[in-house]
Structures are given as C-alpha cells and as structure tokens.
JSON list of C-alpha atoms in Angstrom, two decimals:
[
{"chain": "A", "resi": 218, "resn": "UNK", "atom": "CA", "xyz": [-17.50, -34.99, -26.61]},
{"chain": "A", "resi": 219, "resn": "UNK", "atom": "CA", "xyz": [-20.27, -32.52, -25.73]},
{"chain": "A", "resi": 220, "resn": "UNK", "atom": "CA", "xyz": [-19.11, -32.49, -22.08]},
{"chain": "A", "resi": 221, "resn": "UNK", "atom": "CA", "xyz": [-15.53, -31.73, -23.16]},
{"chain": "A", "resi": 222, "resn": "UNK", "atom": "CA", "xyz": [-16.65, -28.80, -25.32]},
{"chain": "A", "resi": 223, "resn": "UNK", "atom": "CA", "xyz": [-18.78, -27.45, -22.45]},
{"chain": "A", "resi": 224, "resn": "UNK", "atom": "CA", "xyz": [-15.86, -27.74, -20.03]},
{"chain": "A", "resi": 225, "resn": "UNK", "atom": "CA", "xyz": [-13.53, -25.90, -22.39]},
{"chain": "A", "resi": 226, "resn": "UNK", "atom": "CA", "xyz": [-16.15, -23.21, -22.97]},
{"chain": "A", "resi": 227, "resn": "UNK", "atom": "CA", "xyz": [-16.67, -22.67, -19.23]},
{"chain": "A", "resi": 228, "resn": "UNK", "atom": "CA", "xyz": [-12.94, -22.56, -18.61]},
{"chain": "A", "resi": 229, "resn": "UNK", "atom": "CA", "xyz": [-12.54, -20.06, -21.43]},
{"chain": "A", "resi": 230, "resn": "UNK", "atom": "CA", "xyz": [-15.11, -17.75, -19.85]},
{"chain": "A", "resi": 231, "resn": "UNK", "atom": "CA", "xyz": [-13.34, -18.04, -16.51]},
{"chain": "A", "resi": 232, "resn": "UNK", "atom": "CA", "xyz": [-9.98, -17.18, -18.03]},
{"chain": "A", "resi": 233, "resn": "UNK", "atom": "CA", "xyz": [-11.35, -14.18, -19.90]},
{"chain": "A", "resi": 234, "resn": "UNK", "atom": "CA", "xyz": [-12.95, -12.87, -16.71]},
{"chain": "A", "resi": 235, "resn": "UNK", "atom": "CA", "xyz": [-9.89, -13.56, -14.55]},
{"chain": "A", "resi": 236, "resn": "UNK", "atom": "CA", "xyz": [-6.92, -11.38, -13.83]},
{"chain": "A", "resi": 237, "resn": "UNK", "atom": "CA", "xyz": [-4.22, -12.42, -16.25]},
{"chain": "A", "resi": 238, "resn": "UNK", "atom": "CA", "xyz": [-0.84, -12.56, -14.62]},
{"chain": "A", "resi": 239, "resn": "UNK", "atom": "CA", "xyz": [2.59, -11.65, -15.82]},
{"chain": "A", "resi": 240, "resn": "UNK", "atom": "CA", "xyz": [5.68, -13.08, -14.19]},
{"chain": "A", "resi": 241, "resn": "UNK", "atom": "CA", "xyz": [6.44, -11.29, -10.92]},
{"chain": "A", "resi": 242, "resn": "UNK", "atom": "CA", "xyz": [4.60, -9.83, -7.97]},
{"chain": "A", "resi": 243, "resn": "UNK", "atom": "CA", "xyz": [0.86, -9.33, -8.43]},
{"chain": "A", "resi": 244, "resn": "UNK", "atom": "CA", "xyz": [-1.37, -8.34, -5.54]},
{"chain": "A", "resi": 245, "resn": "UNK", "atom": "CA", "xyz": [1.28, -9.18, -2.97]},
{"chain": "A", "resi": 246, "resn": "UNK", "atom": "CA", "xyz": [2.21, -12.59, -4.35]},
{"chain": "A", "resi": 247, "resn": "UNK", "atom": "CA", "xyz": [4.46, -14.08, -7.05]},
{"chain": "A", "resi": 248, "resn": "UNK", "atom": "CA", "xyz": [2.83, -15.67, -10.10]},
{"chain": "A", "resi": 249, "resn": "UNK", "atom": "CA", "xyz": [4.52, -17.75, -12.74]},
{"chain": "A", "resi": 250, "resn": "UNK", "atom": "CA", "xyz": [4.15, -17.35, -16.48]},
{"chain": "A", "resi": 251, "resn": "UNK", "atom": "CA", "xyz": [0.59, -17.84, -17.71]},
{"chain": "A", "resi": 252, "resn": "UNK", "atom": "CA", "xyz": [-0.93, -18.25, -14.25]},
{"chain": "A", "resi": 253, "resn": "UNK", "atom": "CA", "xyz": [-3.93, -16.23, -13.16]},
{"chain": "A", "resi": 254, "resn": "UNK", "atom": "CA", "xyz": [-6.35, -15.36, -10.41]},
{"chain": "A", "resi": 255, "resn": "UNK", "atom": "CA", "xyz": [-10.02, -15.96, -11.08]},
{"chain": "A", "resi": 256, "resn": "UNK", "atom": "CA", "xyz": [-12.53, -13.19, -10.41]},
{"chain": "A", "resi": 257, "resn": "UNK", "atom": "CA", "xyz": [-13.38, -14.73, -7.00]},
{"chain": "A", "resi": 258, "resn": "UNK", "atom": "CA", "xyz": [-9.78, -15.13, -5.82]},
{"chain": "A", "resi": 259, "resn": "UNK", "atom": "CA", "xyz": [-8.62, -13.38, -2.63]},
{"chain": "A", "resi": 260, "resn": "UNK", "atom": "CA", "xyz": [-4.98, -12.95, -1.63]},
{"chain": "A", "resi": 261, "resn": "UNK", "atom": "CA", "xyz": [-4.61, -12.15, 2.09]},
{"chain": "A", "resi": 262, "resn": "UNK", "atom": "CA", "xyz": [-0.85, -12.03, 2.47]},
{"chain": "A", "resi": 263, "resn": "UNK", "atom": "CA", "xyz": [-0.85, -10.55, 5.96]},
{"chain": "A", "resi": 264, "resn": "UNK", "atom": "CA", "xyz": [2.81, -11.52, 6.34]},
{"chain": "A", "resi": 265, "resn": "UNK", "atom": "CA", "xyz": [3.53, -8.96, 3.61]},
{"chain": "A", "resi": 266, "resn": "UNK", "atom": "CA", "xyz": [6.43, -10.55, 1.72]},
{"chain": "A", "resi": 267, "resn": "UNK", "atom": "CA", "xyz": [5.28, -11.33, -1.86]},
{"chain": "A", "resi": 268, "resn": "UNK", "atom": "CA", "xyz": [7.48, -14.43, -1.87]},
{"chain": "A", "resi": 269, "resn": "UNK", "atom": "CA", "xyz": [5.39, -15.86, 0.97]},
{"chain": "A", "resi": 270, "resn": "UNK", "atom": "CA", "xyz": [2.77, -16.84, -1.63]},
{"chain": "A", "resi": 271, "resn": "UNK", "atom": "CA", "xyz": [4.03, -18.23, -4.93]},
{"chain": "A", "resi": 272, "resn": "UNK", "atom": "CA", "xyz": [2.35, -19.97, -7.84]},
{"chain": "A", "resi": 273, "resn": "UNK", "atom": "CA", "xyz": [4.12, -21.68, -10.73]},
{"chain": "A", "resi": 274, "resn": "UNK", "atom": "CA", "xyz": [3.32, -21.73, -14.44]},
{"chain": "A", "resi": 275, "resn": "UNK", "atom": "CA", "xyz": [-0.14, -22.16, -16.02]},
{"chain": "A", "resi": 276, "resn": "UNK", "atom": "CA", "xyz": [-2.00, -22.44, -12.72]},
{"chain": "A", "resi": 277, "resn": "UNK", "atom": "CA", "xyz": [-5.40, -20.98, -11.81]},
{"chain": "A", "resi": 278, "resn": "UNK", "atom": "CA", "xyz": [-6.58, -19.88, -8.37]},
{"chain": "A", "resi": 279, "resn": "UNK", "atom": "CA", "xyz": [-10.21, -19.06, -7.62]},
{"chain": "A", "resi": 280, "resn": "UNK", "atom": "CA", "xyz": [-9.98, -19.40, -3.81]},
{"chain": "A", "resi": 281, "resn": "UNK", "atom": "CA", "xyz": [-8.38, -17.56, -0.88]},
{"chain": "A", "resi": 282, "resn": "UNK", "atom": "CA", "xyz": [-4.65, -17.78, -0.09]},
{"chain": "A", "resi": 283, "resn": "UNK", "atom": "CA", "xyz": [-3.78, -16.43, 3.36]},
{"chain": "A", "resi": 284, "resn": "UNK", "atom": "CA", "xyz": [-0.64, -16.04, 5.44]},
{"chain": "A", "resi": 285, "resn": "UNK", "atom": "CA", "xyz": [-0.56, -14.80, 9.03]},
{"chain": "A", "resi": 286, "resn": "UNK", "atom": "CA", "xyz": [1.16, -11.72, 10.39]},
{"chain": "A", "resi": 287, "resn": "UNK", "atom": "CA", "xyz": [3.97, -13.67, 12.08]},
{"chain": "A", "resi": 288, "resn": "UNK", "atom": "CA", "xyz": [4.69, -15.96, 9.14]},
{"chain": "A", "resi": 289, "resn": "UNK", "atom": "CA", "xyz": [3.47, -18.59, 6.74]},
{"chain": "A", "resi": 290, "resn": "UNK", "atom": "CA", "xyz": [4.35, -19.72, 3.23]},
{"chain": "A", "resi": 291, "resn": "UNK", "atom": "CA", "xyz": [2.18, -21.08, 0.41]},
{"chain": "A", "resi": 292, "resn": "UNK", "atom": "CA", "xyz": [3.84, -22.64, -2.64]},
{"chain": "A", "resi": 293, "resn": "UNK", "atom": "CA", "xyz": [1.72, -23.86, -5.57]},
{"chain": "A", "resi": 294, "resn": "UNK", "atom": "CA", "xyz": [3.34, -25.64, -8.52]},
{"chain": "A", "resi": 295, "resn": "UNK", "atom": "CA", "xyz": [2.69, -25.70, -12.26]},
{"chain": "A", "resi": 296, "resn": "UNK", "atom": "CA", "xyz": [-0.62, -26.54, -13.93]},
{"chain": "A", "resi": 297, "resn": "UNK", "atom": "CA", "xyz": [-2.59, -26.50, -10.68]},
{"chain": "A", "resi": 298, "resn": "UNK", "atom": "CA", "xyz": [-6.21, -25.53, -10.12]},
{"chain": "A", "resi": 299, "resn": "UNK", "atom": "CA", "xyz": [-7.65, -24.08, -6.89]},
{"chain": "A", "resi": 300, "resn": "UNK", "atom": "CA", "xyz": [-11.46, -24.04, -6.86]},
{"chain": "A", "resi": 301, "resn": "UNK", "atom": "CA", "xyz": [-13.87, -21.33, -5.78]},
{"chain": "A", "resi": 302, "resn": "UNK", "atom": "CA", "xyz": [-14.37, -20.77, -2.03]},
{"chain": "A", "resi": 303, "resn": "UNK", "atom": "CA", "xyz": [-11.37, -22.94, -1.21]},
{"chain": "A", "resi": 304, "resn": "UNK", "atom": "CA", "xyz": [-9.40, -21.60, 1.78]},
{"chain": "A", "resi": 305, "resn": "UNK", "atom": "CA", "xyz": [-5.64, -22.22, 2.08]},
{"chain": "A", "resi": 306, "resn": "UNK", "atom": "CA", "xyz": [-4.33, -20.63, 5.29]},
{"chain": "A", "resi": 307, "resn": "UNK", "atom": "CA", "xyz": [-0.68, -20.87, 6.34]},
{"chain": "A", "resi": 308, "resn": "UNK", "atom": "CA", "xyz": [1.19, -19.86, 9.46]},
{"chain": "A", "resi": 309, "resn": "UNK", "atom": "CA", "xyz": [3.98, -22.38, 8.77]},
{"chain": "A", "resi": 310, "resn": "UNK", "atom": "CA", "xyz": [4.27, -23.91, 5.28]},
{"chain": "A", "resi": 311, "resn": "UNK", "atom": "CA", "xyz": [1.87, -25.36, 2.73]},
{"chain": "A", "resi": 312, "resn": "UNK", "atom": "CA", "xyz": [3.57, -26.88, -0.32]},
{"chain": "A", "resi": 313, "resn": "UNK", "atom": "CA", "xyz": [1.45, -27.97, -3.29]},
{"chain": "A", "resi": 314, "resn": "UNK", "atom": "CA", "xyz": [3.18, -29.83, -6.11]},
{"chain": "A", "resi": 315, "resn": "UNK", "atom": "CA", "xyz": [2.58, -29.84, -9.87]},
{"chain": "A", "resi": 316, "resn": "UNK", "atom": "CA", "xyz": [-0.65, -30.80, -11.64]},
{"chain": "A", "resi": 317, "resn": "UNK", "atom": "CA", "xyz": [-2.65, -30.77, -8.43]},
{"chain": "A", "resi": 318, "resn": "UNK", "atom": "CA", "xyz": [-6.42, -30.29, -8.75]},
{"chain": "A", "resi": 319, "resn": "UNK", "atom": "CA", "xyz": [-8.19, -28.84, -5.71]},
{"chain": "A", "resi": 320, "resn": "UNK", "atom": "CA", "xyz": [-11.94, -28.54, -6.03]},
{"chain": "A", "resi": 321, "resn": "UNK", "atom": "CA", "xyz": [-14.31, -25.99, -4.49]},
{"chain": "A", "resi": 322, "resn": "UNK", "atom": "CA", "xyz": [-14.99, -25.54, -0.74]},
{"chain": "A", "resi": 323, "resn": "UNK", "atom": "CA", "xyz": [-11.74, -27.21, 0.34]},
{"chain": "A", "resi": 324, "resn": "UNK", "atom": "CA", "xyz": [-9.99, -26.09, 3.57]},
{"chain": "A", "resi": 325, "resn": "UNK", "atom": "CA", "xyz": [-6.23, -26.55, 4.06]},
{"chain": "A", "resi": 326, "resn": "UNK", "atom": "CA", "xyz": [-4.69, -25.29, 7.31]},
{"chain": "A", "resi": 327, "resn": "UNK", "atom": "CA", "xyz": [-1.20, -25.84, 8.76]},
{"chain": "A", "resi": 328, "resn": "UNK", "atom": "CA", "xyz": [-1.96, -24.39, 12.20]},
{"chain": "A", "resi": 329, "resn": "UNK", "atom": "CA", "xyz": [-4.47, -24.60, 15.02]},
{"chain": "A", "resi": 330, "resn": "UNK", "atom": "CA", "xyz": [-5.38, -20.89, 14.70]},
{"chain": "A", "resi": 331, "resn": "UNK", "atom": "CA", "xyz": [-6.12, -20.50, 18.43]},
{"chain": "A", "resi": 332, "resn": "UNK", "atom": "CA", "xyz": [-5.15, -21.98, 21.79]},
{"chain": "A", "resi": 333, "resn": "UNK", "atom": "CA", "xyz": [-7.33, -24.55, 23.53]},
{"chain": "A", "resi": 334, "resn": "UNK", "atom": "CA", "xyz": [-6.84, -22.52, 26.73]},
{"chain": "A", "resi": 335, "resn": "UNK", "atom": "CA", "xyz": [-9.70, -19.98, 27.02]},
{"chain": "A", "resi": 336, "resn": "UNK", "atom": "CA", "xyz": [-7.56, -17.25, 28.60]},
{"chain": "A", "resi": 337, "resn": "UNK", "atom": "CA", "xyz": [-4.84, -17.53, 25.94]},
{"chain": "A", "resi": 338, "resn": "UNK", "atom": "CA", "xyz": [-7.49, -17.72, 23.23]},
{"chain": "A", "resi": 339, "resn": "UNK", "atom": "CA", "xyz": [-9.18, -14.53, 24.42]},
{"chain": "A", "resi": 340, "resn": "UNK", "atom": "CA", "xyz": [-5.85, -12.69, 24.75]},
{"chain": "A", "resi": 341, "resn": "UNK", "atom": "CA", "xyz": [-4.97, -13.67, 21.18]},
{"chain": "A", "resi": 342, "resn": "UNK", "atom": "CA", "xyz": [-8.38, -12.57, 19.91]},
{"chain": "A", "resi": 343, "resn": "UNK", "atom": "CA", "xyz": [-8.10, -9.20, 21.65]},
{"chain": "A", "resi": 344, "resn": "UNK", "atom": "CA", "xyz": [-4.66, -8.69, 20.13]},
{"chain": "A", "resi": 345, "resn": "UNK", "atom": "CA", "xyz": [-6.13, -9.22, 16.64]},
{"chain": "A", "resi": 346, "resn": "UNK", "atom": "CA", "xyz": [-9.00, -6.81, 17.27]},
{"chain": "A", "resi": 347, "resn": "UNK", "atom": "CA", "xyz": [-7.04, -4.10, 19.07]},
{"chain": "A", "resi": 348, "resn": "UNK", "atom": "CA", "xyz": [-3.59, -4.28, 17.44]},
{"chain": "A", "resi": 349, "resn": "UNK", "atom": "CA", "xyz": [-3.94, -6.43, 14.34]},
{"chain": "A", "resi": 350, "resn": "UNK", "atom": "CA", "xyz": [-2.56, -9.91, 13.69]},
{"chain": "A", "resi": 351, "resn": "UNK", "atom": "CA", "xyz": [0.44, -10.76, 15.90]},
{"chain": "A", "resi": 352, "resn": "UNK", "atom": "CA", "xyz": [3.80, -10.53, 14.17]},
{"chain": "A", "resi": 353, "resn": "UNK", "atom": "CA", "xyz": [5.66, -12.81, 16.59]},
{"chain": "A", "resi": 354, "resn": "UNK", "atom": "CA", "xyz": [4.91, -16.33, 17.78]},
{"chain": "A", "resi": 355, "resn": "UNK", "atom": "CA", "xyz": [5.27, -15.20, 21.40]},
{"chain": "A", "resi": 356, "resn": "UNK", "atom": "CA", "xyz": [2.02, -13.27, 20.97]},
{"chain": "A", "resi": 357, "resn": "UNK", "atom": "CA", "xyz": [0.23, -16.50, 20.00]},
{"chain": "A", "resi": 358, "resn": "UNK", "atom": "CA", "xyz": [0.58, -18.79, 23.04]},
{"chain": "A", "resi": 359, "resn": "UNK", "atom": "CA", "xyz": [-0.88, -22.25, 22.69]},
{"chain": "A", "resi": 360, "resn": "UNK", "atom": "CA", "xyz": [-1.01, -22.13, 18.87]},
{"chain": "A", "resi": 361, "resn": "UNK", "atom": "CA", "xyz": [0.64, -25.11, 17.16]},
{"chain": "A", "resi": 362, "resn": "UNK", "atom": "CA", "xyz": [1.77, -25.52, 13.54]},
{"chain": "A", "resi": 363, "resn": "UNK", "atom": "CA", "xyz": [3.20, -28.20, 11.28]},
{"chain": "A", "resi": 364, "resn": "UNK", "atom": "CA", "xyz": [3.84, -28.10, 7.51]},
{"chain": "A", "resi": 365, "resn": "UNK", "atom": "CA", "xyz": [1.41, -29.53, 4.95]},
{"chain": "A", "resi": 366, "resn": "UNK", "atom": "CA", "xyz": [2.74, -31.15, 1.75]},
{"chain": "A", "resi": 367, "resn": "UNK", "atom": "CA", "xyz": [0.58, -32.16, -1.21]},
{"chain": "A", "resi": 368, "resn": "UNK", "atom": "CA", "xyz": [2.68, -34.01, -3.77]},
{"chain": "A", "resi": 369, "resn": "UNK", "atom": "CA", "xyz": [2.35, -34.02, -7.57]},
{"chain": "A", "resi": 370, "resn": "UNK", "atom": "CA", "xyz": [-0.79, -35.19, -9.42]},
{"chain": "A", "resi": 371, "resn": "UNK", "atom": "CA", "xyz": [-3.09, -35.26, -6.39]},
{"chain": "A", "resi": 372, "resn": "UNK", "atom": "CA", "xyz": [-6.83, -34.66, -6.86]},
{"chain": "A", "resi": 373, "resn": "UNK", "atom": "CA", "xyz": [-8.71, -33.25, -3.88]},
{"chain": "A", "resi": 374, "resn": "UNK", "atom": "CA", "xyz": [-12.48, -33.35, -4.34]},
{"chain": "A", "resi": 375, "resn": "UNK", "atom": "CA", "xyz": [-14.96, -30.80, -3.00]},
{"chain": "A", "resi": 376, "resn": "UNK", "atom": "CA", "xyz": [-15.48, -30.06, 0.67]},
{"chain": "A", "resi": 377, "resn": "UNK", "atom": "CA", "xyz": [-12.29, -31.75, 1.91]},
{"chain": "A", "resi": 378, "resn": "UNK", "atom": "CA", "xyz": [-10.53, -30.54, 5.07]},
{"chain": "A", "resi": 379, "resn": "UNK", "atom": "CA", "xyz": [-6.77, -31.06, 5.39]},
{"chain": "A", "resi": 380, "resn": "UNK", "atom": "CA", "xyz": [-5.18, -30.25, 8.76]},
{"chain": "A", "resi": 381, "resn": "UNK", "atom": "CA", "xyz": [-1.64, -29.53, 9.95]},
{"chain": "A", "resi": 382, "resn": "UNK", "atom": "CA", "xyz": [1.24, -31.95, 9.59]},
{"chain": "A", "resi": 383, "resn": "UNK", "atom": "CA", "xyz": [-0.28, -33.96, 6.72]},
{"chain": "A", "resi": 384, "resn": "UNK", "atom": "CA", "xyz": [1.56, -35.22, 3.63]},
{"chain": "A", "resi": 385, "resn": "UNK", "atom": "CA", "xyz": [-0.53, -36.49, 0.73]},
{"chain": "A", "resi": 386, "resn": "UNK", "atom": "CA", "xyz": [1.44, -38.78, -1.57]},
{"chain": "A", "resi": 387, "resn": "UNK", "atom": "CA", "xyz": [1.76, -38.33, -5.32]},
{"chain": "A", "resi": 388, "resn": "UNK", "atom": "CA", "xyz": [-1.19, -39.36, -7.47]},
{"chain": "A", "resi": 389, "resn": "UNK", "atom": "CA", "xyz": [-3.62, -39.95, -4.62]},
{"chain": "A", "resi": 390, "resn": "UNK", "atom": "CA", "xyz": [-7.30, -38.95, -4.71]},
{"chain": "A", "resi": 391, "resn": "UNK", "atom": "CA", "xyz": [-9.12, -37.54, -1.69]},
{"chain": "A", "resi": 392, "resn": "UNK", "atom": "CA", "xyz": [-12.86, -38.20, -1.78]},
{"chain": "A", "resi": 393, "resn": "UNK", "atom": "CA", "xyz": [-15.44, -35.46, -1.30]},
{"chain": "A", "resi": 394, "resn": "UNK", "atom": "CA", "xyz": [-16.04, -34.22, 2.27]},
{"chain": "A", "resi": 395, "resn": "UNK", "atom": "CA", "xyz": [-13.13, -36.21, 3.69]},
{"chain": "A", "resi": 396, "resn": "UNK", "atom": "CA", "xyz": [-11.22, -34.96, 6.74]},
{"chain": "A", "resi": 397, "resn": "UNK", "atom": "CA", "xyz": [-7.49, -35.67, 6.51]},
{"chain": "A", "resi": 398, "resn": "UNK", "atom": "CA", "xyz": [-5.50, -35.63, 9.76]},
{"chain": "A", "resi": 399, "resn": "UNK", "atom": "CA", "xyz": [-2.79, -38.21, 8.96]},
{"chain": "A", "resi": 400, "resn": "UNK", "atom": "CA", "xyz": [-0.42, -38.88, 6.06]},
{"chain": "A", "resi": 401, "resn": "UNK", "atom": "CA", "xyz": [-1.86, -40.41, 2.89]},
{"chain": "A", "resi": 402, "resn": "UNK", "atom": "CA", "xyz": [0.39, -42.82, 0.90]},
{"chain": "A", "resi": 403, "resn": "UNK", "atom": "CA", "xyz": [1.02, -42.26, -2.82]},
{"chain": "A", "resi": 404, "resn": "UNK", "atom": "CA", "xyz": [-1.38, -43.71, -5.35]},
{"chain": "A", "resi": 405, "resn": "UNK", "atom": "CA", "xyz": [-4.38, -44.42, -3.12]},
{"chain": "A", "resi": 406, "resn": "UNK", "atom": "CA", "xyz": [-8.05, -43.47, -2.93]},
{"chain": "A", "resi": 407, "resn": "UNK", "atom": "CA", "xyz": [-8.73, -41.92, 0.48]},
{"chain": "A", "resi": 408, "resn": "UNK", "atom": "CA", "xyz": [-12.17, -41.51, 2.02]},
{"chain": "A", "resi": 409, "resn": "UNK", "atom": "CA", "xyz": [-13.71, -41.42, 5.46]},
{"chain": "A", "resi": 410, "resn": "UNK", "atom": "CA", "xyz": [-16.04, -44.21, 6.50]},
{"chain": "A", "resi": 411, "resn": "UNK", "atom": "CA", "xyz": [-19.60, -42.94, 6.45]},
{"chain": "A", "resi": 412, "resn": "UNK", "atom": "CA", "xyz": [-22.38, -44.79, 8.24]},
{"chain": "A", "resi": 413, "resn": "UNK", "atom": "CA", "xyz": [-25.87, -43.40, 7.71]},
{"chain": "A", "resi": 414, "resn": "UNK", "atom": "CA", "xyz": [-28.10, -43.28, 10.78]},
{"chain": "A", "resi": 415, "resn": "UNK", "atom": "CA", "xyz": [-31.81, -43.67, 10.08]},
{"chain": "A", "resi": 416, "resn": "UNK", "atom": "CA", "xyz": [-34.24, -43.20, 12.93]},
{"chain": "A", "resi": 417, "resn": "UNK", "atom": "CA", "xyz": [-38.02, -43.30, 12.91]},
{"chain": "A", "resi": 418, "resn": "UNK", "atom": "CA", "xyz": [-39.80, -40.03, 13.47]},
{"chain": "A", "resi": 419, "resn": "UNK", "atom": "CA", "xyz": [-42.12, -39.72, 16.47]},
{"chain": "A", "resi": 420, "resn": "UNK", "atom": "CA", "xyz": [-45.75, -40.36, 15.72]},
{"chain": "A", "resi": 421, "resn": "UNK", "atom": "CA", "xyz": [-47.37, -37.34, 14.19]},
{"chain": "A", "resi": 422, "resn": "UNK", "atom": "CA", "xyz": [-50.91, -36.51, 13.31]},
{"chain": "A", "resi": 423, "resn": "UNK", "atom": "CA", "xyz": [-51.49, -36.10, 9.59]},
{"chain": "A", "resi": 424, "resn": "UNK", "atom": "CA", "xyz": [-53.05, -32.78, 8.64]},
{"chain": "A", "resi": 425, "resn": "UNK", "atom": "CA", "xyz": [-56.45, -33.12, 7.05]}
]
C-alpha cells in the first residue's frame, strides 16, 4: 500500500513538471489527448513532418524520439510509458502498440546507422558534418533498415537493446539488459543467457 502511494506521488510530480499536451502538433510531433512529454524528453524529428512521430492517448514520454533526415516513422499507442534516457531512433518504422511499458536506458533502432565499409562510412559521416543529415537513401550507401513492431501490453525492462527487423509479440516481457535481434513470440518471458566468469586474481602483496 505504501509503495503504491509512493508511486502515485512520484508520478504526480512528474506529470506536474512535464509539458502537458493538447491534441495536435507539439514540438514537431503529434500527441493524443492527455499525453505528455516529461521534462527530460527530447524530440529530434529531423525528417520534419510532425506526423512522422505520433503518440496516442494518455501516454508519457521521458526519452528521446528521433527520425532521420531521409525518413523514419515512430508510432506510440495509448497508455504507454517511455522511460528516461531511452532512445528510439527510426529511419524506417517503429510501431509501438497500446499499454506498452518501456523502462529507462532502453535503445530501439530500426537501422544500422552506418555502413560496415569504412569508405562509405566516412563519406556518410562527412555528409552529416558538412551538409547535415542526408535527405535521400542514395546518400547513405551500405545502411540497412527493417521495421520494428512492439505489440500491445509488452513490458520492456531497463537497459534493453532492440535492433532492426524485430517483432515482439503481445504481452511478452523482455528482461533487463537483454539484446533482442530476432522475433519474440506473444506471451513469453525473454532473457539472454548470462554465464558469470570468475577468475582468480594474480598473487598480490598485502599492504602493511
């Protein structure tokens, strides 16, 4: 009971400090009724079209939502939560369903960002520095994208990384610090296998 009251109190402080949203375009995005951006939220809609980043009703975002100059689309449903320092970057499409909880320090990316070829990678980097983000795919050789879909009622714990082409099924839970590179079925608990490695330290003299 005490925990519930504390949670509601903390959430209330967040909401009062956040930027309350009305329906329509706010800071280069579209927010649904009752949704808001927390004080830490950053909207980097480089693509420029407000409809490239949309959020449904009663959702809260405290992280960064980013589209690239040549494209990208982020869609967040109703009653969702995006935690602090979470980064959602789209150059293709990232679709997040309803009642999805995304904790802090999560990374979701639908593209490779750069080429694996060093010459193409440097050319792309110079374009960003000298001319700004490319506005056509032809100026991004070697970059690959594939949509990300997170279905309804998913919970993504802190520190998770979700990469391009992944679909996470409805109701699934992604454990903290997991890396997701393949589809996750509905209604499962997903975690990476972790094997601790314990090695003896070399002999050391004890200070006296």
